[in-house]
Amino acid sequence: MRIVLDRPRCEGHGLCEEAAPALMHLDDDGELVLDREELGDSETAAANAAVRVCPVAALRLS
Amino acid sequence: MSRPRRVVVVGHGIAGLTAADTLRAEGFDGELTIVGDEPRPAYSRPALSKALLRDIDDLASHTLPPSDHGAVELLGVRATALDVGRRRVVLDDGETLPYDGLVVASGCRPRRLGAEAATGTGPGTGAGRRDDALALRNLDDALALRERIASRPSVLVIGGGPLGMEIASGCLDAGCDTTLMSLGPPLLDQLGRWLSDLLVDAARARGLRILPADAPRPPADLVVTAVGDVPNDAWLGSSGLLGGGRLVVDSRGRVRQDVVAAGDVAAFPSTDGPRRTPLWTSAIEQARVAAAALLRGDDAVPYRARPYFWTEQFGLSVKAAGVMPAAGDPVVVDGTGDACLVQWPGAAAAVNYRIPVPRLRRLCETAVA
């Protein structure tokens, strides 16, 4: 499973970082950086939480 | 406590959806049923008064990823009563749903002004017909408003809170002559003087006319009200669960052992007593706690209010964390003018300034320099 970021949609709320700090973070410019794109089974729950919390649906799993 | 085998979630907004996701993430593999009064999947409500209203070409700004909780979704159906003794939810289609764990996430609806106050006086308002005033709560409301403002009517927005201001901003962007009536300065009660002044200045610069609530009503083709919300708890009226007319929960979202609540409908403990916090992130955080408490009782981590709020209006994007309204002038931590990061004791805000929420929250907890 992978995380996919729709960058133009991202507004930099960073709620995803809070939900899955091991998988993503906002850099110093407030741009979202995916630290891990390919996910192991143990990371799916955190990734789902990050996807769900985004109010502009900029993240999805594929 | 014994773990439930059959959970019903009443409400299909972000609180209900998050509760369902959390139940599964916490290992609940029993029967899960979600009841939603709208005939559609859950969506992002904050987008309705922001991107959906503003970006006329984008009809997808409110969509959320598809769910994978495997619940039975009963959509377009409303809960009408709850029998806590027999553990049954009664639906408006005549069905009853048995449960051994219940999540109440039925949200809220717009407060409506009385018939007299909502009487339109201008052309096109069909004087006296109360239903002429639109309100914005769900997707249908937002689509109706989008459609109405596309023909550039003159608009009167009643209510100077964040929702009213976002609606006014969207109407101005659509090219509508727009007036807003507000009880006191817009946003003052919610955000404090500094942010209120900033946003009101930006609104006026874009052409928003602001009138006090007791001024004579100007004529307008379209009236939109945004005067607060009322929790959807009438269906709980005969259940005995409402305390003082409210659905009061404990710090883990519990009304009783087998009933939890989250989101706009639920009054959680706060330093000011039980309080509803009708915000997106609060609904999510409360739903996580409540779902965990339904499965694990006292072992669930209690809810800790960490309000995060954002608004987009009149060309400004404001993100705020901590205790609002913020009193007095803030210290500017970074940036200047219309793009800055500011801090008050116990609160912080970013104006047209991208910052991770964890950093914004940390700033709330740091002493002001």
Tab-separated table of C-alpha atoms in Angstrom:
chain	number	residue	atom	x	y	z
A	1	MET	CA	0.000	0.000	0.000
A	2	ARG	CA	1.189	3.538	-0.782
A	3	ILE	CA	0.318	7.028	0.376
A	4	VAL	CA	-0.361	9.470	-2.429
A	5	LEU	CA	-0.320	13.241	-1.910
A	6	ASP	CA	-2.321	15.584	-4.110
A	7	ARG	CA	0.006	18.527	-3.576
A	8	PRO	CA	-2.147	21.322	-5.061
A	9	ARG	CA	-4.930	20.403	-2.623
A	10	CYS	CA	-2.708	20.437	0.452
A	11	GLU	CA	-3.240	23.551	2.563
A	12	GLY	CA	-0.596	22.692	5.103
A	13	HIS	CA	-2.838	22.096	8.112
A	14	GLY	CA	-0.438	19.387	9.213
A	15	LEU	CA	-3.106	17.381	11.010
A	16	CYS	CA	-1.782	14.338	9.126
A	17	GLU	CA	1.640	14.818	10.658
A	18	GLU	CA	0.054	14.689	14.058
A	19	ALA	CA	-1.812	11.486	13.166
A	20	ALA	CA	1.169	9.715	11.591
A	21	PRO	CA	4.422	11.422	12.619
A	22	ALA	CA	6.481	8.435	11.501
A	23	LEU	CA	5.170	8.684	7.959
A	24	MET	CA	5.097	12.381	7.122
A	25	HIS	CA	5.998	15.859	8.290
A	26	LEU	CA	5.684	19.468	7.228
A	27	ASP	CA	9.044	20.993	6.340
A	28	ASP	CA	10.269	24.444	7.307
A	29	ASP	CA	8.310	25.990	4.442
A	30	GLY	CA	5.136	24.255	5.566
A	31	GLU	CA	5.203	21.827	2.639
A	32	LEU	CA	4.182	18.271	3.357
A	33	VAL	CA	6.953	15.707	2.977
A	34	LEU	CA	6.093	12.014	2.822
A	35	ASP	CA	8.874	10.258	4.695
A	36	ARG	CA	7.510	6.878	3.742
A	37	GLU	CA	5.363	6.177	0.725
A	38	GLU	CA	5.422	2.399	0.638
A	39	LEU	CA	3.703	1.127	3.755
A	40	GLY	CA	4.028	-2.021	5.771
A	41	ASP	CA	0.928	-3.657	7.240
A	42	SER	CA	1.720	-2.286	10.685
A	43	GLU	CA	1.601	1.277	9.331
A	44	THR	CA	-1.746	1.099	7.589
A	45	ALA	CA	-3.763	2.211	10.605
A	46	ALA	CA	-1.654	5.333	11.108
A	47	ALA	CA	-1.785	6.101	7.391
A	48	ASN	CA	-5.557	5.716	7.386
A	49	ALA	CA	-5.819	8.070	10.346
A	50	ALA	CA	-3.712	10.637	8.505
A	51	VAL	CA	-5.794	10.351	5.341
A	52	ARG	CA	-9.034	10.680	7.268
A	53	VAL	CA	-8.058	13.694	9.311
A	54	CYS	CA	-7.132	15.825	6.288
A	55	PRO	CA	-9.990	18.316	5.865
A	56	VAL	CA	-9.174	18.910	2.199
A	57	ALA	CA	-8.722	15.259	1.209
A	58	ALA	CA	-5.204	15.835	-0.088
A	59	LEU	CA	-4.055	12.343	0.902
A	60	ARG	CA	-5.194	8.945	-0.232
A	61	LEU	CA	-4.046	5.364	-0.050
A	62	SER	CA	-3.633	3.253	-3.134
B	1	MET	CA	-16.693	-4.634	31.311
B	2	SER	CA	-17.698	-6.956	28.512
B	3	ARG	CA	-16.818	-5.787	25.050
B	4	PRO	CA	-19.788	-5.008	22.809
B	5	ARG	CA	-20.544	-7.256	19.854
B	6	ARG	CA	-23.034	-5.039	18.088
B	7	VAL	CA	-22.367	-1.304	17.820
B	8	VAL	CA	-24.653	1.300	16.294
B	9	VAL	CA	-23.270	4.722	15.331
B	10	VAL	CA	-25.918	7.409	14.929
B	11	GLY	CA	-24.493	10.146	12.734
B	12	HIS	CA	-22.401	10.020	9.612
B	13	GLY	CA	-20.349	13.172	9.832
B	14	ILE	CA	-16.677	13.135	10.672
B	15	ALA	CA	-17.389	12.167	14.305
B	16	GLY	CA	-19.451	9.115	13.355
B	17	LEU	CA	-17.000	8.108	10.652
B	18	THR	CA	-13.992	8.501	12.945
B	19	ALA	CA	-15.738	6.512	15.669
B	20	ALA	CA	-16.370	3.676	13.200
B	21	ASP	CA	-12.758	3.750	11.984
B	22	THR	CA	-11.461	3.821	15.541
B	23	LEU	CA	-13.621	0.903	16.651
B	24	ARG	CA	-12.073	-1.179	13.882
B	25	ALA	CA	-8.558	0.100	14.575
B	26	GLU	CA	-9.046	-0.855	18.225
B	27	GLY	CA	-9.873	-4.406	17.204
B	28	PHE	CA	-13.675	-4.364	17.239
B	29	ASP	CA	-14.701	-7.034	14.732
B	30	GLY	CA	-18.393	-7.285	15.621
B	31	GLU	CA	-21.425	-5.982	13.794
B	32	LEU	CA	-21.208	-2.264	13.024
B	33	THR	CA	-24.085	-0.141	11.723
B	34	ILE	CA	-23.974	3.558	10.848
B	35	VAL	CA	-27.128	5.641	10.577
B	36	GLY	CA	-26.857	8.861	8.571
B	37	ASP	CA	-29.647	11.268	7.753
B	38	GLU	CA	-28.043	12.371	4.506
B	39	PRO	CA	-28.224	9.932	1.585
B	40	ARG	CA	-24.502	10.108	0.848
B	41	PRO	CA	-21.094	9.157	2.234
B	42	ALA	CA	-19.458	11.370	4.850
B	43	TYR	CA	-17.722	14.491	3.545
B	44	SER	CA	-15.587	17.338	4.799
B	45	ARG	CA	-17.916	19.911	6.289
B	46	PRO	CA	-15.343	22.719	6.669
B	47	ALA	CA	-14.942	22.761	2.886
B	48	LEU	CA	-18.595	23.690	2.351
B	49	SER	CA	-18.179	27.298	3.364
B	50	LYS	CA	-14.641	27.595	2.023
B	51	ALA	CA	-13.376	25.883	-1.129
B	52	LEU	CA	-16.764	24.616	-2.262
B	53	LEU	CA	-18.241	28.101	-2.141
B	54	ARG	CA	-15.180	29.822	-3.554
B	55	ASP	CA	-13.803	27.508	-6.235
B	56	ILE	CA	-16.754	27.354	-8.534
B	57	ASP	CA	-15.093	24.821	-10.834
B	58	ASP	CA	-14.165	22.418	-8.072
B	59	LEU	CA	-17.047	20.218	-7.027
B	60	ALA	CA	-14.865	17.759	-5.144
B	61	SER	CA	-13.210	19.834	-2.439
B	62	HIS	CA	-15.469	18.276	0.187
B	63	THR	CA	-14.993	14.623	-0.753
B	64	LEU	CA	-13.296	12.269	1.669
B	65	PRO	CA	-11.561	8.998	0.883
B	66	PRO	CA	-13.887	5.986	0.823
B	67	SER	CA	-14.313	4.209	4.140
B	68	ASP	CA	-12.999	0.748	4.898
B	69	HIS	CA	-14.659	0.051	8.255
B	70	GLY	CA	-17.031	-2.442	6.677
B	71	ALA	CA	-20.062	-1.071	8.499
B	72	VAL	CA	-23.624	-1.449	7.302
B	73	GLU	CA	-24.502	2.108	6.295
B	74	LEU	CA	-28.150	3.106	6.605
B	75	LEU	CA	-28.200	6.442	4.805
B	76	GLY	CA	-31.058	8.847	4.314
B	77	VAL	CA	-32.482	7.541	7.584
B	78	ARG	CA	-32.939	9.389	10.837
B	79	ALA	CA	-32.956	8.116	14.414
B	80	THR	CA	-36.138	9.232	16.146
B	81	ALA	CA	-35.898	7.657	19.591
B	82	LEU	CA	-33.644	5.721	21.910
B	83	ASP	CA	-34.691	3.080	24.417
B	84	VAL	CA	-31.695	2.650	26.710
B	85	GLY	CA	-33.416	-0.062	28.770
B	86	ARG	CA	-34.027	-2.358	25.820
B	87	ARG	CA	-30.951	-1.032	23.989
B	88	ARG	CA	-32.716	-0.110	20.797
B	89	VAL	CA	-32.506	2.821	18.388
B	90	VAL	CA	-35.761	3.633	16.619
B	91	LEU	CA	-35.497	4.917	13.044
B	92	ASP	CA	-37.880	7.070	11.055
B	93	ASP	CA	-38.445	4.274	8.543
B	94	GLY	CA	-40.027	2.182	11.278
B	95	GLU	CA	-37.021	-0.066	11.879
B	96	THR	CA	-35.422	-0.557	15.264
B	97	LEU	CA	-31.740	-1.336	15.681
B	98	PRO	CA	-30.600	-3.365	18.674
B	99	TYR	CA	-27.164	-2.559	20.070
B	100	ASP	CA	-24.930	-3.368	22.962
B	101	GLY	CA	-22.753	-0.328	22.289
B	102	LEU	CA	-24.039	3.008	20.963
B	103	VAL	CA	-22.156	6.019	19.582
B	104	VAL	CA	-24.199	9.216	19.484
B	105	ALA	CA	-22.743	11.507	16.827
B	106	SER	CA	-25.882	13.117	15.479
B	107	GLY	CA	-24.299	16.550	15.116
B	108	CYS	CA	-26.146	19.830	15.094
B	109	ARG	CA	-28.257	21.970	12.819
B	110	PRO	CA	-28.380	25.704	12.143
B	111	ARG	CA	-30.156	27.866	14.636
B	112	ARG	CA	-32.933	29.676	12.836
B	113	LEU	CA	-34.040	33.189	13.540
B	114	GLY	CA	-37.666	33.664	14.509
B	115	ALA	CA	-40.171	34.251	11.732
B	116	GLU	CA	-40.256	37.972	12.427
B	117	ALA	CA	-36.504	38.436	12.235
B	118	ALA	CA	-36.227	36.346	9.101
B	119	THR	CA	-38.857	38.293	7.235
B	120	GLY	CA	-37.282	39.620	4.091
B	121	THR	CA	-38.011	43.188	3.150
B	122	GLY	CA	-36.293	43.556	-0.179
B	123	PRO	CA	-37.176	42.601	-3.710
B	124	GLY	CA	-37.274	38.903	-4.372
B	125	THR	CA	-37.495	37.898	-0.760
B	126	GLY	CA	-41.207	37.149	-0.790
B	127	ALA	CA	-41.809	39.159	2.339
B	128	GLY	CA	-42.892	37.156	5.336
B	129	ARG	CA	-41.856	33.732	4.156
B	130	ARG	CA	-39.485	32.475	6.728
B	131	ASP	CA	-37.995	29.746	4.508
B	132	ASP	CA	-36.570	32.365	2.177
B	133	ALA	CA	-33.513	32.662	4.354
B	134	LEU	CA	-30.905	30.047	3.546
B	135	ALA	CA	-28.625	28.538	6.141
B	136	LEU	CA	-25.484	26.521	5.547
B	137	ARG	CA	-24.939	23.252	7.304
B	138	ASN	CA	-24.942	20.321	4.915
B	139	LEU	CA	-23.878	19.650	1.351
B	140	ASP	CA	-27.330	20.337	-0.089
B	141	ASP	CA	-27.322	23.741	1.609
B	142	ALA	CA	-23.912	24.528	0.134
B	143	LEU	CA	-24.887	23.455	-3.369
B	144	ALA	CA	-28.089	25.497	-3.147
B	145	LEU	CA	-26.139	28.548	-2.008
B	146	ARG	CA	-23.583	28.096	-4.799
B	147	GLU	CA	-26.332	27.956	-7.319
B	148	ARG	CA	-28.104	31.024	-5.942
B	149	ILE	CA	-25.020	33.244	-5.844
B	150	ALA	CA	-23.967	32.303	-9.371
B	151	SER	CA	-26.528	34.782	-10.729
B	152	ARG	CA	-25.012	37.513	-8.525
B	153	PRO	CA	-27.948	38.474	-6.347
B	154	SER	CA	-27.461	41.082	-3.666
B	155	VAL	CA	-26.860	39.148	-0.454
B	156	LEU	CA	-27.541	39.870	3.184
B	157	VAL	CA	-25.665	37.604	5.588
B	158	ILE	CA	-26.957	37.638	9.148
B	159	GLY	CA	-24.362	36.573	11.694
B	160	GLY	CA	-20.790	37.759	12.255
B	161	GLY	CA	-19.199	34.489	13.352
B	162	PRO	CA	-16.688	32.510	11.311
B	163	LEU	CA	-19.397	30.848	9.202
B	164	GLY	CA	-21.170	34.098	8.391
B	165	MET	CA	-17.896	35.740	7.443
B	166	GLU	CA	-16.861	32.814	5.236
B	167	ILE	CA	-20.223	32.903	3.493
B	168	ALA	CA	-19.918	36.665	2.981
B	169	SER	CA	-16.433	36.161	1.568
B	170	GLY	CA	-17.688	33.537	-0.869
B	171	CYS	CA	-20.554	35.779	-1.969
B	172	LEU	CA	-18.192	38.703	-2.580
B	173	ASP	CA	-15.865	36.445	-4.574
B	174	ALA	CA	-18.825	35.401	-6.692
B	175	GLY	CA	-19.410	39.061	-7.505
B	176	CYS	CA	-22.390	39.646	-5.227
B	177	ASP	CA	-23.066	42.966	-3.555
B	178	THR	CA	-22.828	41.720	0.030
B	179	THR	CA	-23.862	43.094	3.406
B	180	LEU	CA	-23.284	41.396	6.742
B	181	MET	CA	-25.202	42.157	9.923
B	182	SER	CA	-23.451	41.310	13.151
B	183	LEU	CA	-24.185	41.548	16.828
B	184	GLY	CA	-21.018	43.443	17.752
B	185	PRO	CA	-17.825	43.379	15.704
B	186	PRO	CA	-17.597	40.224	13.553
B	187	LEU	CA	-15.457	37.443	15.036
B	188	LEU	CA	-14.753	39.367	18.228
B	189	ASP	CA	-16.409	36.767	20.465
B	190	GLN	CA	-14.728	33.855	18.724
B	191	LEU	CA	-11.225	35.142	17.997
B	192	GLY	CA	-10.633	38.285	20.042
B	193	ARG	CA	-9.937	41.854	19.069
B	194	TRP	CA	-6.698	41.480	17.101
B	195	LEU	CA	-7.839	38.779	14.707
B	196	SER	CA	-11.295	40.357	14.455
B	197	ASP	CA	-9.773	43.688	13.394
B	198	LEU	CA	-7.479	41.972	10.898
B	199	LEU	CA	-10.254	40.017	9.208
B	200	VAL	CA	-12.789	42.843	9.314
B	201	ASP	CA	-10.275	45.207	7.680
B	202	ALA	CA	-9.644	42.637	4.937
B	203	ALA	CA	-13.398	42.178	4.492
B	204	ARG	CA	-14.052	45.914	4.193
B	205	ALA	CA	-11.157	46.302	1.760
B	206	ARG	CA	-12.868	43.749	-0.470
B	207	GLY	CA	-16.129	45.610	-0.315
B	208	LEU	CA	-18.097	43.979	2.490
B	209	ARG	CA	-20.634	46.294	4.073
B	210	ILE	CA	-20.995	45.590	7.801
B	211	LEU	CA	-24.021	46.721	9.783
B	212	PRO	CA	-24.961	46.276	13.425
B	213	ALA	CA	-27.630	43.662	14.074
B	214	ASP	CA	-30.166	46.273	15.205
B	215	ALA	CA	-29.807	48.436	12.089
B	216	PRO	CA	-32.724	48.611	9.661
B	217	ARG	CA	-32.492	45.641	7.350
B	218	PRO	CA	-31.244	46.564	3.918
B	219	PRO	CA	-33.080	45.096	0.952
B	220	ALA	CA	-31.430	42.038	-0.540
B	221	ASP	CA	-32.275	39.386	-3.109
B	222	LEU	CA	-30.945	36.628	-0.903
B	223	VAL	CA	-30.758	36.312	2.879
B	224	VAL	CA	-28.394	33.817	4.489
B	225	THR	CA	-28.419	33.259	8.231
B	226	ALA	CA	-25.434	32.007	10.223
B	227	VAL	CA	-26.457	32.562	13.810
B	228	GLY	CA	-25.158	29.517	15.592
B	229	ASP	CA	-26.174	25.904	15.866
B	230	VAL	CA	-28.453	23.648	17.879
B	231	PRO	CA	-27.480	20.069	18.798
B	232	ASN	CA	-29.504	17.263	17.215
B	233	ASP	CA	-30.549	15.658	20.468
B	234	ALA	CA	-34.352	15.753	20.245
B	235	TRP	CA	-34.362	12.018	19.428
B	236	LEU	CA	-32.840	11.434	22.863
B	237	GLY	CA	-35.629	13.352	24.590
B	238	SER	CA	-37.413	10.341	26.053
B	239	SER	CA	-34.234	8.352	26.729
B	240	GLY	CA	-33.473	10.049	30.024
B	241	LEU	CA	-29.919	10.729	28.850
B	242	LEU	CA	-30.202	14.492	28.506
B	243	GLY	CA	-29.075	16.383	31.585
B	244	GLY	CA	-30.421	19.937	31.761
B	245	GLY	CA	-31.472	19.604	28.114
B	246	ARG	CA	-27.950	18.680	27.008
B	247	LEU	CA	-26.060	15.525	26.224
B	248	VAL	CA	-23.343	15.715	28.862
B	249	VAL	CA	-20.546	13.167	28.668
B	250	ASP	CA	-17.583	12.348	30.895
B	251	SER	CA	-13.953	12.913	29.949
B	252	ARG	CA	-14.035	9.709	27.873
B	253	GLY	CA	-17.185	10.639	26.000
B	254	ARG	CA	-19.421	8.317	28.026
B	255	VAL	CA	-23.033	9.075	28.816
B	256	ARG	CA	-23.273	5.678	30.470
B	257	GLN	CA	-21.235	2.533	30.107
B	258	ASP	CA	-22.826	1.391	26.842
B	259	VAL	CA	-23.492	4.827	25.315
B	260	VAL	CA	-20.811	7.290	24.207
B	261	ALA	CA	-21.077	10.546	22.284
B	262	ALA	CA	-18.768	12.756	20.236
B	263	GLY	CA	-18.764	15.760	17.968
B	264	ASP	CA	-21.126	18.712	17.764
B	265	VAL	CA	-23.878	17.046	19.794
B	266	ALA	CA	-21.769	16.226	22.863
B	267	ALA	CA	-20.958	18.472	25.815
B	268	PHE	CA	-17.543	17.437	27.147
B	269	PRO	CA	-16.131	18.584	30.488
B	270	SER	CA	-14.146	21.816	30.331
B	271	THR	CA	-12.865	24.359	32.814
B	272	ASP	CA	-16.116	26.250	32.161
B	273	GLY	CA	-18.295	23.192	32.759
B	274	PRO	CA	-19.744	20.884	30.088
B	275	ARG	CA	-19.289	22.457	26.671
B	276	ARG	CA	-19.883	21.607	23.053
B	277	THR	CA	-16.981	22.385	20.715
B	278	PRO	CA	-18.386	22.236	17.180
B	279	LEU	CA	-15.040	22.111	15.353
B	280	TRP	CA	-13.641	19.571	12.883
B	281	THR	CA	-10.569	18.511	14.860
B	282	SER	CA	-12.470	18.405	18.155
B	283	ALA	CA	-15.039	16.066	16.595
B	284	ILE	CA	-12.262	13.762	15.411
B	285	GLU	CA	-10.404	13.724	18.710
B	286	GLN	CA	-13.578	13.216	20.725
B	287	ALA	CA	-14.692	10.376	18.465
B	288	ARG	CA	-11.379	8.570	18.932
B	289	VAL	CA	-11.679	8.810	22.694
B	290	ALA	CA	-15.356	7.821	22.766
B	291	ALA	CA	-14.884	4.785	20.526
B	292	ALA	CA	-11.957	3.574	22.635
B	293	ALA	CA	-13.992	4.098	25.822
B	294	LEU	CA	-16.852	2.028	24.428
B	295	LEU	CA	-14.454	-0.899	24.067
B	296	ARG	CA	-12.028	-0.372	26.941
B	297	GLY	CA	-13.859	1.738	29.500
B	298	ASP	CA	-11.587	3.431	32.008
B	299	ASP	CA	-8.495	2.138	30.219
B	300	ALA	CA	-9.173	4.546	27.338
B	301	VAL	CA	-7.125	7.745	27.413
B	302	PRO	CA	-9.383	10.684	28.412
B	303	TYR	CA	-10.117	13.541	26.041
B	304	ARG	CA	-7.892	16.565	26.380
B	305	ALA	CA	-9.285	19.623	24.636
B	306	ARG	CA	-6.720	21.071	22.245
B	307	PRO	CA	-8.827	23.277	20.023
B	308	TYR	CA	-7.578	23.937	16.505
B	309	PHE	CA	-9.535	26.230	14.287
B	310	TRP	CA	-9.023	27.607	10.823
B	311	THR	CA	-10.833	29.928	8.539
B	312	GLU	CA	-10.321	31.164	5.012
B	313	GLN	CA	-11.930	34.446	4.155
B	314	PHE	CA	-11.262	37.670	2.266
B	315	GLY	CA	-7.898	36.415	1.022
B	316	LEU	CA	-6.648	35.456	4.463
B	317	SER	CA	-6.036	31.991	5.800
B	318	VAL	CA	-6.022	31.945	9.583
B	319	LYS	CA	-5.076	28.941	11.696
B	320	ALA	CA	-5.467	29.249	15.432
B	321	ALA	CA	-4.699	26.962	18.326
B	322	GLY	CA	-5.212	27.308	22.053
B	323	VAL	CA	-7.608	29.405	24.042
B	324	MET	CA	-9.781	31.679	21.919
B	325	PRO	CA	-10.876	34.449	21.957
B	326	ALA	CA	-7.352	35.753	22.514
B	327	ALA	CA	-7.122	38.925	24.587
B	328	GLY	CA	-5.080	41.932	23.567
B	329	ASP	CA	-2.285	42.293	21.049
B	330	PRO	CA	-0.108	39.285	20.285
B	331	VAL	CA	3.655	39.082	20.009
B	332	VAL	CA	4.726	38.632	16.395
B	333	VAL	CA	6.951	35.560	16.332
B	334	ASP	CA	7.712	35.608	12.619
B	335	GLY	CA	6.661	37.439	9.477
B	336	THR	CA	4.919	40.773	9.100
B	337	GLY	CA	1.628	42.284	8.083
B	338	ASP	CA	-0.609	39.864	6.255
B	339	ALA	CA	1.672	36.826	6.585
B	340	CYS	CA	2.687	36.218	10.142
B	341	LEU	CA	2.882	33.917	13.093
B	342	VAL	CA	1.656	35.457	16.331
B	343	GLN	CA	1.428	34.364	19.922
B	344	TRP	CA	-0.629	35.205	22.984
B	345	PRO	CA	-0.338	33.587	26.413
B	346	GLY	CA	-2.007	30.201	25.807
B	347	ALA	CA	-2.815	30.772	22.157
B	348	ALA	CA	-1.166	31.159	18.779
B	349	ALA	CA	-2.273	31.982	15.262
B	350	ALA	CA	-0.815	31.766	11.788
B	351	VAL	CA	-2.069	34.240	9.191
B	352	ASN	CA	-1.253	33.273	5.591
B	353	TYR	CA	1.621	31.345	7.114
B	354	ARG	CA	2.131	27.614	6.688
B	355	ILE	CA	2.996	25.859	9.901
B	356	PRO	CA	2.514	22.312	11.138
B	357	VAL	CA	-0.254	22.074	13.701
B	358	PRO	CA	2.073	20.419	16.241
B	359	ARG	CA	4.356	23.475	16.034
B	360	LEU	CA	1.421	25.857	16.369
B	361	ARG	CA	0.246	23.913	19.408
B	362	ARG	CA	3.706	23.987	20.950
B	363	LEU	CA	3.698	27.752	20.566
B	364	CYS	CA	0.519	27.877	22.668
B	365	GLU	CA	2.286	26.095	25.470
B	366	THR	CA	5.462	28.196	25.273
B	367	ALA	CA	5.837	31.377	27.293
B	368	VAL	CA	5.445	34.510	25.187
B	369	ALA	CA	8.889	36.010	24.549
